[in-house]
Short mmCIF file of N, CA and C in Angstrom, two decimals:
data_model
loop_
_atom_site.label_atom_id
_atom_site.label_comp_id
_atom_site.label_asym_id
_atom_site.label_seq_id
_atom_site.Cartn_x
_atom_site.Cartn_y
_atom_site.Cartn_z
N UNK S 1 53.44 -82.43 71.07
CA UNK S 1 54.68 -82.11 70.39
C UNK S 1 54.41 -81.22 69.17
N UNK S 2 53.26 -81.41 68.55
CA UNK S 2 52.90 -80.60 67.39
C UNK S 2 52.73 -79.14 67.81
N UNK S 3 52.15 -78.93 68.98
CA UNK S 3 51.94 -77.57 69.47
C UNK S 3 53.28 -76.88 69.75
N UNK S 4 54.22 -77.62 70.29
CA UNK S 4 55.54 -77.08 70.57
C UNK S 4 56.26 -76.70 69.27
N UNK S 5 56.16 -77.56 68.26
CA UNK S 5 56.77 -77.26 66.96
C UNK S 5 56.13 -76.03 66.34
N UNK S 6 54.81 -75.89 66.49
CA UNK S 6 54.13 -74.71 65.96
C UNK S 6 54.61 -73.45 66.68
N UNK S 7 54.79 -73.54 67.99
CA UNK S 7 55.28 -72.38 68.75
C UNK S 7 56.71 -72.03 68.33
N UNK S 8 57.55 -73.03 68.13
CA UNK S 8 58.92 -72.77 67.68
C UNK S 8 58.94 -72.12 66.30
N UNK S 9 58.05 -72.58 65.43
CA UNK S 9 57.95 -71.97 64.10
C UNK S 9 57.55 -70.50 64.21
N UNK S 10 56.60 -70.22 65.08
CA UNK S 10 56.16 -68.83 65.25
C UNK S 10 57.28 -67.95 65.79
N UNK S 11 58.03 -68.46 66.76
CA UNK S 11 59.15 -67.70 67.30
C UNK S 11 60.18 -67.42 66.21
N UNK S 12 60.46 -68.43 65.40
CA UNK S 12 61.41 -68.27 64.30
C UNK S 12 60.94 -67.22 63.31
N UNK S 13 59.67 -67.28 62.93
CA UNK S 13 59.14 -66.33 61.95
C UNK S 13 59.11 -64.91 62.52
N UNK S 14 58.73 -64.76 63.78
CA UNK S 14 58.72 -63.43 64.40
C UNK S 14 60.12 -62.84 64.42
N UNK S 15 61.10 -63.63 64.83
CA UNK S 15 62.48 -63.13 64.89
C UNK S 15 63.00 -62.75 63.50
N UNK S 16 62.71 -63.57 62.51
CA UNK S 16 63.16 -63.26 61.15
C UNK S 16 62.48 -61.99 60.64
N UNK S 17 61.17 -61.90 60.85
CA UNK S 17 60.43 -60.73 60.36
C UNK S 17 60.89 -59.45 61.04
N UNK S 18 61.25 -59.52 62.31
CA UNK S 18 61.71 -58.32 63.00
C UNK S 18 63.10 -57.88 62.54
N UNK S 19 63.88 -58.80 62.06
CA UNK S 19 65.24 -58.47 61.63
C UNK S 19 65.33 -58.06 60.16
N UNK S 20 64.32 -58.36 59.39
CA UNK S 20 64.33 -57.98 57.97
C UNK S 20 63.85 -56.54 57.82
N UNK S 21 64.20 -55.88 56.72
CA UNK S 21 63.90 -54.45 56.57
C UNK S 21 62.48 -54.15 56.07
N UNK S 22 61.48 -54.82 56.63
CA UNK S 22 60.11 -54.57 56.21
C UNK S 22 59.67 -53.14 56.53
N UNK S 23 59.96 -52.67 57.72
CA UNK S 23 59.49 -51.34 58.14
C UNK S 23 60.06 -50.24 57.25
N UNK S 24 61.33 -50.33 56.93
CA UNK S 24 61.94 -49.32 56.07
C UNK S 24 61.33 -49.30 54.68
N UNK S 25 61.10 -50.49 54.14
CA UNK S 25 60.49 -50.55 52.81
C UNK S 25 59.06 -50.03 52.82
N UNK S 26 58.32 -50.35 53.88
CA UNK S 26 56.94 -49.85 53.98
C UNK S 26 56.92 -48.33 54.16
N UNK S 27 57.85 -47.80 54.96
CA UNK S 27 57.93 -46.34 55.12
C UNK S 27 58.27 -45.66 53.80
N UNK S 28 59.21 -46.22 53.06
CA UNK S 28 59.60 -45.62 51.78
C UNK S 28 58.44 -45.67 50.79
N UNK S 29 57.70 -46.78 50.78
CA UNK S 29 56.53 -46.88 49.90
C UNK S 29 55.49 -45.83 50.27
N UNK S 30 55.22 -45.68 51.55
CA UNK S 30 54.23 -44.69 51.99
C UNK S 30 54.69 -43.27 51.67
N UNK S 31 55.97 -42.99 51.89
CA UNK S 31 56.51 -41.66 51.56
C UNK S 31 56.39 -41.36 50.07
N UNK S 32 56.69 -42.35 49.25
CA UNK S 32 56.61 -42.17 47.80
C UNK S 32 55.17 -41.95 47.37
N UNK S 33 54.24 -42.71 47.94
CA UNK S 33 52.83 -42.54 47.60
C UNK S 33 52.34 -41.16 48.01
N UNK S 34 52.76 -40.69 49.17
CA UNK S 34 52.38 -39.35 49.63
C UNK S 34 52.94 -38.29 48.69
N UNK S 35 54.18 -38.44 48.29
CA UNK S 35 54.78 -37.47 47.36
C UNK S 35 54.07 -37.49 46.02
N UNK S 36 53.70 -38.67 45.55
CA UNK S 36 53.00 -38.77 44.27
C UNK S 36 51.64 -38.09 44.34
N UNK S 37 50.92 -38.30 45.43
CA UNK S 37 49.62 -37.65 45.58
C UNK S 37 49.77 -36.14 45.68
N UNK S 38 50.77 -35.67 46.40
CA UNK S 38 51.01 -34.24 46.51
C UNK S 38 51.30 -33.64 45.14
N UNK S 39 52.12 -34.34 44.35
CA UNK S 39 52.47 -33.85 43.02
C UNK S 39 51.25 -33.81 42.12
N UNK S 40 50.43 -34.84 42.18
CA UNK S 40 49.23 -34.86 41.34
C UNK S 40 48.26 -33.74 41.70
N UNK S 41 48.17 -33.40 42.98
CA UNK S 41 47.23 -32.37 43.42
C UNK S 41 47.78 -30.96 43.24
N UNK S 42 49.08 -30.82 43.04
CA UNK S 42 49.70 -29.50 42.95
C UNK S 42 49.27 -28.80 41.67
N UNK S 43 48.73 -27.62 41.82
CA UNK S 43 48.27 -26.87 40.65
C UNK S 43 49.42 -26.14 39.97
N UNK S 44 50.47 -25.85 40.73
CA UNK S 44 51.58 -25.09 40.16
C UNK S 44 52.56 -25.96 39.37
N UNK S 45 52.37 -27.28 39.38
CA UNK S 45 53.23 -28.18 38.62
C UNK S 45 52.52 -28.51 37.30
N UNK S 46 53.22 -28.32 36.19
CA UNK S 46 52.60 -28.56 34.88
C UNK S 46 52.39 -30.06 34.65
N UNK S 47 51.48 -30.38 33.77
CA UNK S 47 51.20 -31.78 33.45
C UNK S 47 52.42 -32.47 32.87
N UNK S 48 53.22 -31.74 32.12
CA UNK S 48 54.44 -32.31 31.55
C UNK S 48 55.36 -32.83 32.66
N UNK S 49 55.58 -32.02 33.70
CA UNK S 49 56.47 -32.43 34.79
C UNK S 49 55.81 -33.49 35.67
N UNK S 50 54.50 -33.43 35.78
CA UNK S 50 53.80 -34.48 36.53
C UNK S 50 54.01 -35.84 35.87
N UNK S 51 53.94 -35.86 34.54
CA UNK S 51 54.18 -37.12 33.82
C UNK S 51 55.59 -37.64 34.07
N UNK S 52 56.56 -36.74 34.03
CA UNK S 52 57.95 -37.15 34.24
C UNK S 52 58.18 -37.65 35.67
N UNK S 53 57.65 -36.95 36.64
CA UNK S 53 57.85 -37.31 38.04
C UNK S 53 57.11 -38.60 38.39
N UNK S 54 55.93 -38.78 37.82
CA UNK S 54 55.15 -39.98 38.14
C UNK S 54 55.86 -41.25 37.66
N UNK S 55 56.62 -41.16 36.59
CA UNK S 55 57.41 -42.31 36.14
C UNK S 55 58.45 -42.66 37.20
N UNK S 56 59.10 -41.65 37.74
CA UNK S 56 60.11 -41.90 38.78
C UNK S 56 59.45 -42.47 40.04
N UNK S 57 58.31 -41.90 40.43
CA UNK S 57 57.62 -42.40 41.62
C UNK S 57 57.14 -43.84 41.42
N UNK S 58 56.64 -44.13 40.23
CA UNK S 58 56.17 -45.50 40.00
C UNK S 58 57.33 -46.49 40.01
N UNK S 59 58.48 -46.07 39.49
CA UNK S 59 59.67 -46.93 39.55
C UNK S 59 60.12 -47.18 40.97
N UNK S 60 60.08 -46.14 41.80
CA UNK S 60 60.46 -46.28 43.21
C UNK S 60 59.48 -47.20 43.95
N UNK S 61 58.19 -47.03 43.66
CA UNK S 61 57.19 -47.89 44.32
C UNK S 61 57.30 -49.33 43.84
N UNK S 62 57.63 -49.51 42.57
CA UNK S 62 57.84 -50.87 42.06
C UNK S 62 59.03 -51.53 42.75
N UNK S 63 60.11 -50.78 42.91
CA UNK S 63 61.30 -51.33 43.57
C UNK S 63 60.99 -51.70 45.02
N UNK S 64 60.26 -50.86 45.72
CA UNK S 64 59.88 -51.17 47.10
C UNK S 64 58.97 -52.39 47.15
N UNK S 65 58.02 -52.47 46.25
CA UNK S 65 57.11 -53.62 46.22
C UNK S 65 57.86 -54.90 45.90
N UNK S 66 58.81 -54.80 44.99
CA UNK S 66 59.62 -55.97 44.66
C UNK S 66 60.47 -56.40 45.85
N UNK S 67 61.03 -55.44 46.56
CA UNK S 67 61.80 -55.76 47.76
C UNK S 67 60.95 -56.43 48.82
N UNK S 68 59.75 -55.91 49.04
CA UNK S 68 58.84 -56.54 50.01
C UNK S 68 58.48 -57.96 49.60
N UNK S 69 58.22 -58.14 48.31
CA UNK S 69 57.88 -59.48 47.82
C UNK S 69 59.04 -60.45 48.01
N UNK S 70 60.25 -59.99 47.74
CA UNK S 70 61.41 -60.87 47.91
C UNK S 70 61.63 -61.24 49.37
N UNK S 71 61.48 -60.27 50.28
CA UNK S 71 61.65 -60.60 51.70
C UNK S 71 60.54 -61.52 52.20
N UNK S 72 59.33 -61.35 51.68
CA UNK S 72 58.25 -62.27 52.04
C UNK S 72 58.54 -63.67 51.51
N UNK S 73 59.15 -63.77 50.35
CA UNK S 73 59.56 -65.08 49.83
C UNK S 73 60.62 -65.72 50.71
N UNK S 74 61.52 -64.92 51.24
CA UNK S 74 62.53 -65.45 52.17
C UNK S 74 61.86 -66.04 53.40
N UNK S 75 60.92 -65.30 53.97
CA UNK S 75 60.19 -65.80 55.14
C UNK S 75 59.41 -67.06 54.78
N UNK S 76 58.75 -67.06 53.63
CA UNK S 76 57.99 -68.24 53.20
C UNK S 76 58.91 -69.44 53.00
N UNK S 77 60.09 -69.22 52.45
CA UNK S 77 61.03 -70.33 52.25
C UNK S 77 61.48 -70.92 53.58
N UNK S 78 61.71 -70.06 54.57
CA UNK S 78 62.09 -70.55 55.90
C UNK S 78 60.95 -71.36 56.51
N UNK S 79 59.73 -70.87 56.37
CA UNK S 79 58.56 -71.58 56.91
C UNK S 79 58.41 -72.94 56.23
N UNK S 80 58.52 -72.96 54.92
CA UNK S 80 58.38 -74.22 54.18
C UNK S 80 59.47 -75.20 54.57
N UNK S 81 60.70 -74.72 54.68
CA UNK S 81 61.80 -75.61 55.08
C UNK S 81 61.58 -76.16 56.49
N UNK S 82 61.13 -75.33 57.41
CA UNK S 82 60.87 -75.78 58.78
C UNK S 82 59.74 -76.81 58.80
N UNK S 83 58.66 -76.53 58.08
CA UNK S 83 57.52 -77.45 58.07
C UNK S 83 57.92 -78.79 57.45
N UNK S 84 58.68 -78.77 56.37
CA UNK S 84 59.11 -80.02 55.75
C UNK S 84 60.05 -80.80 56.67
N UNK S 85 60.92 -80.10 57.38
CA UNK S 85 61.83 -80.79 58.31
C UNK S 85 61.06 -81.41 59.47
N UNK S 86 60.10 -80.70 60.00
CA UNK S 86 59.31 -81.23 61.12
C UNK S 86 58.39 -82.34 60.65
N UNK S 87 57.96 -82.27 59.40
CA UNK S 87 57.07 -83.30 58.85
C UNK S 87 57.72 -84.68 58.89
N UNK S 88 59.04 -84.75 58.76
CA UNK S 88 59.73 -86.04 58.85
C UNK S 88 59.62 -86.62 60.25
N UNK S 89 59.70 -85.77 61.25
CA UNK S 89 59.65 -86.22 62.64
C UNK S 89 58.21 -86.39 63.12
N UNK S 90 57.36 -85.44 62.78
CA UNK S 90 55.95 -85.45 63.19
C UNK S 90 55.05 -85.48 61.96
N UNK S 91 54.73 -86.65 61.45
CA UNK S 91 53.84 -86.70 60.28
C UNK S 91 52.49 -86.03 60.60
N UNK S 92 52.00 -85.25 59.68
CA UNK S 92 50.74 -84.55 59.87
C UNK S 92 50.92 -83.12 60.36
N UNK S 93 52.17 -82.69 60.53
CA UNK S 93 52.41 -81.33 61.02
C UNK S 93 51.93 -80.28 60.01
N UNK S 94 52.16 -80.52 58.74
CA UNK S 94 51.72 -79.54 57.74
C UNK S 94 50.20 -79.45 57.69
N UNK S 95 49.52 -80.58 57.86
CA UNK S 95 48.06 -80.55 57.90
C UNK S 95 47.57 -79.79 59.13
N UNK S 96 48.26 -79.98 60.25
CA UNK S 96 47.90 -79.25 61.47
C UNK S 96 48.08 -77.75 61.27
N UNK S 97 49.20 -77.35 60.69
CA UNK S 97 49.50 -75.93 60.53
C UNK S 97 48.56 -75.23 59.55
N UNK S 98 48.02 -75.96 58.59
CA UNK S 98 47.10 -75.34 57.64
C UNK S 98 45.65 -75.45 58.09
N UNK S 99 45.40 -76.17 59.16
CA UNK S 99 44.05 -76.26 59.72
C UNK S 99 43.76 -75.10 60.66
N UNK S 100 42.52 -75.01 61.11
CA UNK S 100 42.14 -73.89 61.96
C UNK S 100 42.86 -73.92 63.30
N UNK S 101 43.12 -75.10 63.83
CA UNK S 101 43.82 -75.19 65.11
C UNK S 101 45.26 -74.67 64.99
N UNK S 102 45.92 -75.02 63.92
CA UNK S 102 47.29 -74.56 63.71
C UNK S 102 47.36 -73.07 63.49
N UNK S 103 46.40 -72.53 62.76
CA UNK S 103 46.38 -71.09 62.51
C UNK S 103 46.13 -70.32 63.81
N UNK S 104 45.17 -70.80 64.61
CA UNK S 104 44.89 -70.15 65.89
C UNK S 104 46.09 -70.29 66.83
N UNK S 105 46.68 -71.48 66.87
CA UNK S 105 47.85 -71.70 67.73
C UNK S 105 49.00 -70.80 67.31
N UNK S 106 49.19 -70.64 66.01
CA UNK S 106 50.26 -69.77 65.52
C UNK S 106 50.01 -68.31 65.90
N UNK S 107 48.78 -67.88 65.74
CA UNK S 107 48.44 -66.50 66.08
C UNK S 107 48.66 -66.24 67.57
N UNK S 108 48.20 -67.16 68.41
CA UNK S 108 48.35 -66.99 69.86
C UNK S 108 49.83 -67.05 70.25
N UNK S 109 50.56 -68.02 69.72
CA UNK S 109 51.98 -68.17 70.07
C UNK S 109 52.79 -66.95 69.63
N UNK S 110 52.54 -66.47 68.43
CA UNK S 110 53.28 -65.30 67.94
C UNK S 110 52.94 -64.06 68.75
N UNK S 111 51.68 -63.90 69.11
CA UNK S 111 51.27 -62.74 69.91
C UNK S 111 51.90 -62.77 71.30
N UNK S 112 51.85 -63.94 71.93
CA UNK S 112 52.44 -64.07 73.27
C UNK S 112 53.95 -63.83 73.20
N UNK S 113 54.60 -64.44 72.23
CA UNK S 113 56.05 -64.28 72.12
C UNK S 113 56.43 -62.83 71.86
N UNK S 114 55.69 -62.17 70.98
CA UNK S 114 56.00 -60.78 70.66
C UNK S 114 55.82 -59.88 71.87
N UNK S 115 54.76 -60.11 72.65
CA UNK S 115 54.56 -59.28 73.84
C UNK S 115 55.61 -59.58 74.91
N UNK S 116 55.98 -60.85 75.08
CA UNK S 116 57.03 -61.19 76.04
C UNK S 116 58.38 -60.63 75.59
N UNK S 117 58.63 -60.71 74.30
CA UNK S 117 59.89 -60.20 73.76
C UNK S 117 59.99 -58.70 73.94
N UNK S 118 58.87 -58.04 73.88
CA UNK S 118 58.85 -56.59 74.02
C UNK S 118 59.17 -56.16 75.45
N UNK S 119 58.72 -56.92 76.44
CA UNK S 119 58.85 -56.49 77.83
C UNK S 119 60.02 -57.12 78.58
N UNK S 120 60.32 -58.38 78.33
CA UNK S 120 61.31 -59.07 79.14
C UNK S 120 62.77 -58.71 78.88
N UNK S 121 63.22 -58.60 77.66
CA UNK S 121 64.66 -58.38 77.45
C UNK S 121 65.18 -57.09 78.06
N UNK S 122 64.36 -56.06 78.13
CA UNK S 122 64.83 -54.79 78.66
C UNK S 122 65.24 -54.92 80.12
N UNK S 123 64.45 -55.58 80.92
CA UNK S 123 64.77 -55.74 82.34
C UNK S 123 66.02 -56.60 82.49
N UNK S 124 66.11 -57.68 81.74
CA UNK S 124 67.27 -58.56 81.81
C UNK S 124 68.53 -57.85 81.34
N UNK S 125 68.42 -57.08 80.27
CA UNK S 125 69.57 -56.39 79.71
C UNK S 125 70.07 -55.31 80.67
N UNK S 126 69.16 -54.56 81.27
CA UNK S 126 69.58 -53.52 82.21
C UNK S 126 70.24 -54.12 83.44
N UNK S 127 69.69 -55.19 83.98
CA UNK S 127 70.30 -55.79 85.17
C UNK S 127 71.66 -56.39 84.83
N UNK S 128 71.82 -56.92 83.63
CA UNK S 128 73.11 -57.47 83.21
C UNK S 128 74.14 -56.35 83.04
N UNK S 129 73.73 -55.22 82.50
CA UNK S 129 74.65 -54.09 82.34
C UNK S 129 75.08 -53.53 83.69
N UNK S 130 74.13 -53.43 84.63
CA UNK S 130 74.45 -52.91 85.95
C UNK S 130 75.39 -53.85 86.69
N UNK S 131 75.19 -55.14 86.52
CA UNK S 131 76.05 -56.11 87.19
C UNK S 131 77.46 -56.07 86.60
N UNK S 132 77.57 -55.81 85.31
CA UNK S 132 78.87 -55.78 84.65
C UNK S 132 79.62 -54.49 84.91
N UNK S 133 78.91 -53.44 85.24
CA UNK S 133 79.54 -52.14 85.49
C UNK S 133 80.18 -52.13 86.87
N UNK S 134 81.48 -51.79 86.97
CA UNK S 134 82.13 -51.78 88.28
C UNK S 134 81.66 -50.63 89.17
N UNK S 135 81.17 -49.54 88.57
CA UNK S 135 80.75 -48.38 89.35
C UNK S 135 79.27 -48.41 89.69
N UNK S 136 78.57 -49.46 89.34
CA UNK S 136 77.14 -49.53 89.61
C UNK S 136 76.34 -48.99 88.44
N UNK S 137 75.12 -48.54 88.72
CA UNK S 137 74.26 -48.05 87.64
C UNK S 137 74.86 -46.82 86.96
N UNK S 138 74.78 -46.80 85.65
CA UNK S 138 75.31 -45.68 84.87
C UNK S 138 74.36 -44.51 84.96
N UNK S 139 74.92 -43.30 84.94
CA UNK S 139 74.09 -42.11 84.94
C UNK S 139 74.15 -41.47 83.57
N UNK S 140 73.17 -40.65 83.28
CA UNK S 140 73.11 -40.01 81.97
C UNK S 140 74.12 -38.87 81.84
N UNK S 141 74.58 -38.32 82.94
CA UNK S 141 75.49 -37.18 82.86
C UNK S 141 76.91 -37.60 82.51
N UNK S 142 77.19 -38.90 82.53
CA UNK S 142 78.49 -39.40 82.14
C UNK S 142 79.50 -39.45 83.28
N UNK S 143 79.06 -39.25 84.50
CA UNK S 143 79.97 -39.30 85.65
C UNK S 143 80.23 -40.69 86.11
#
């Protein structure tokens, strides 16, 4: 039962992480860092303007880092709430999850779920759309 609870926790965390805006924040952070490096290396930009722009870039990177930290806290709060709730039903669940077996089980369960999630819904969704369509499979030309 502990293994099943660990798998459910992993599924929950994967779904939450995929729905939160982590990718956008990471892209914006990387874009800002690239722009900052380009500005620092630019010979045609004076040191005065580099100082002014770097303040703006650092503020943008701070905001992105703060956003990432807050979303990670949301995920951590969900994990803690789930572990505490399961701990009432299955004493020792938190010890299992922090041990090597729980960590390995979490890694395996999350990896399997993520790969299944990536491949399975597309086939199911397409067959459901085709079944719902009165004219059969849809074509790209719009006919």
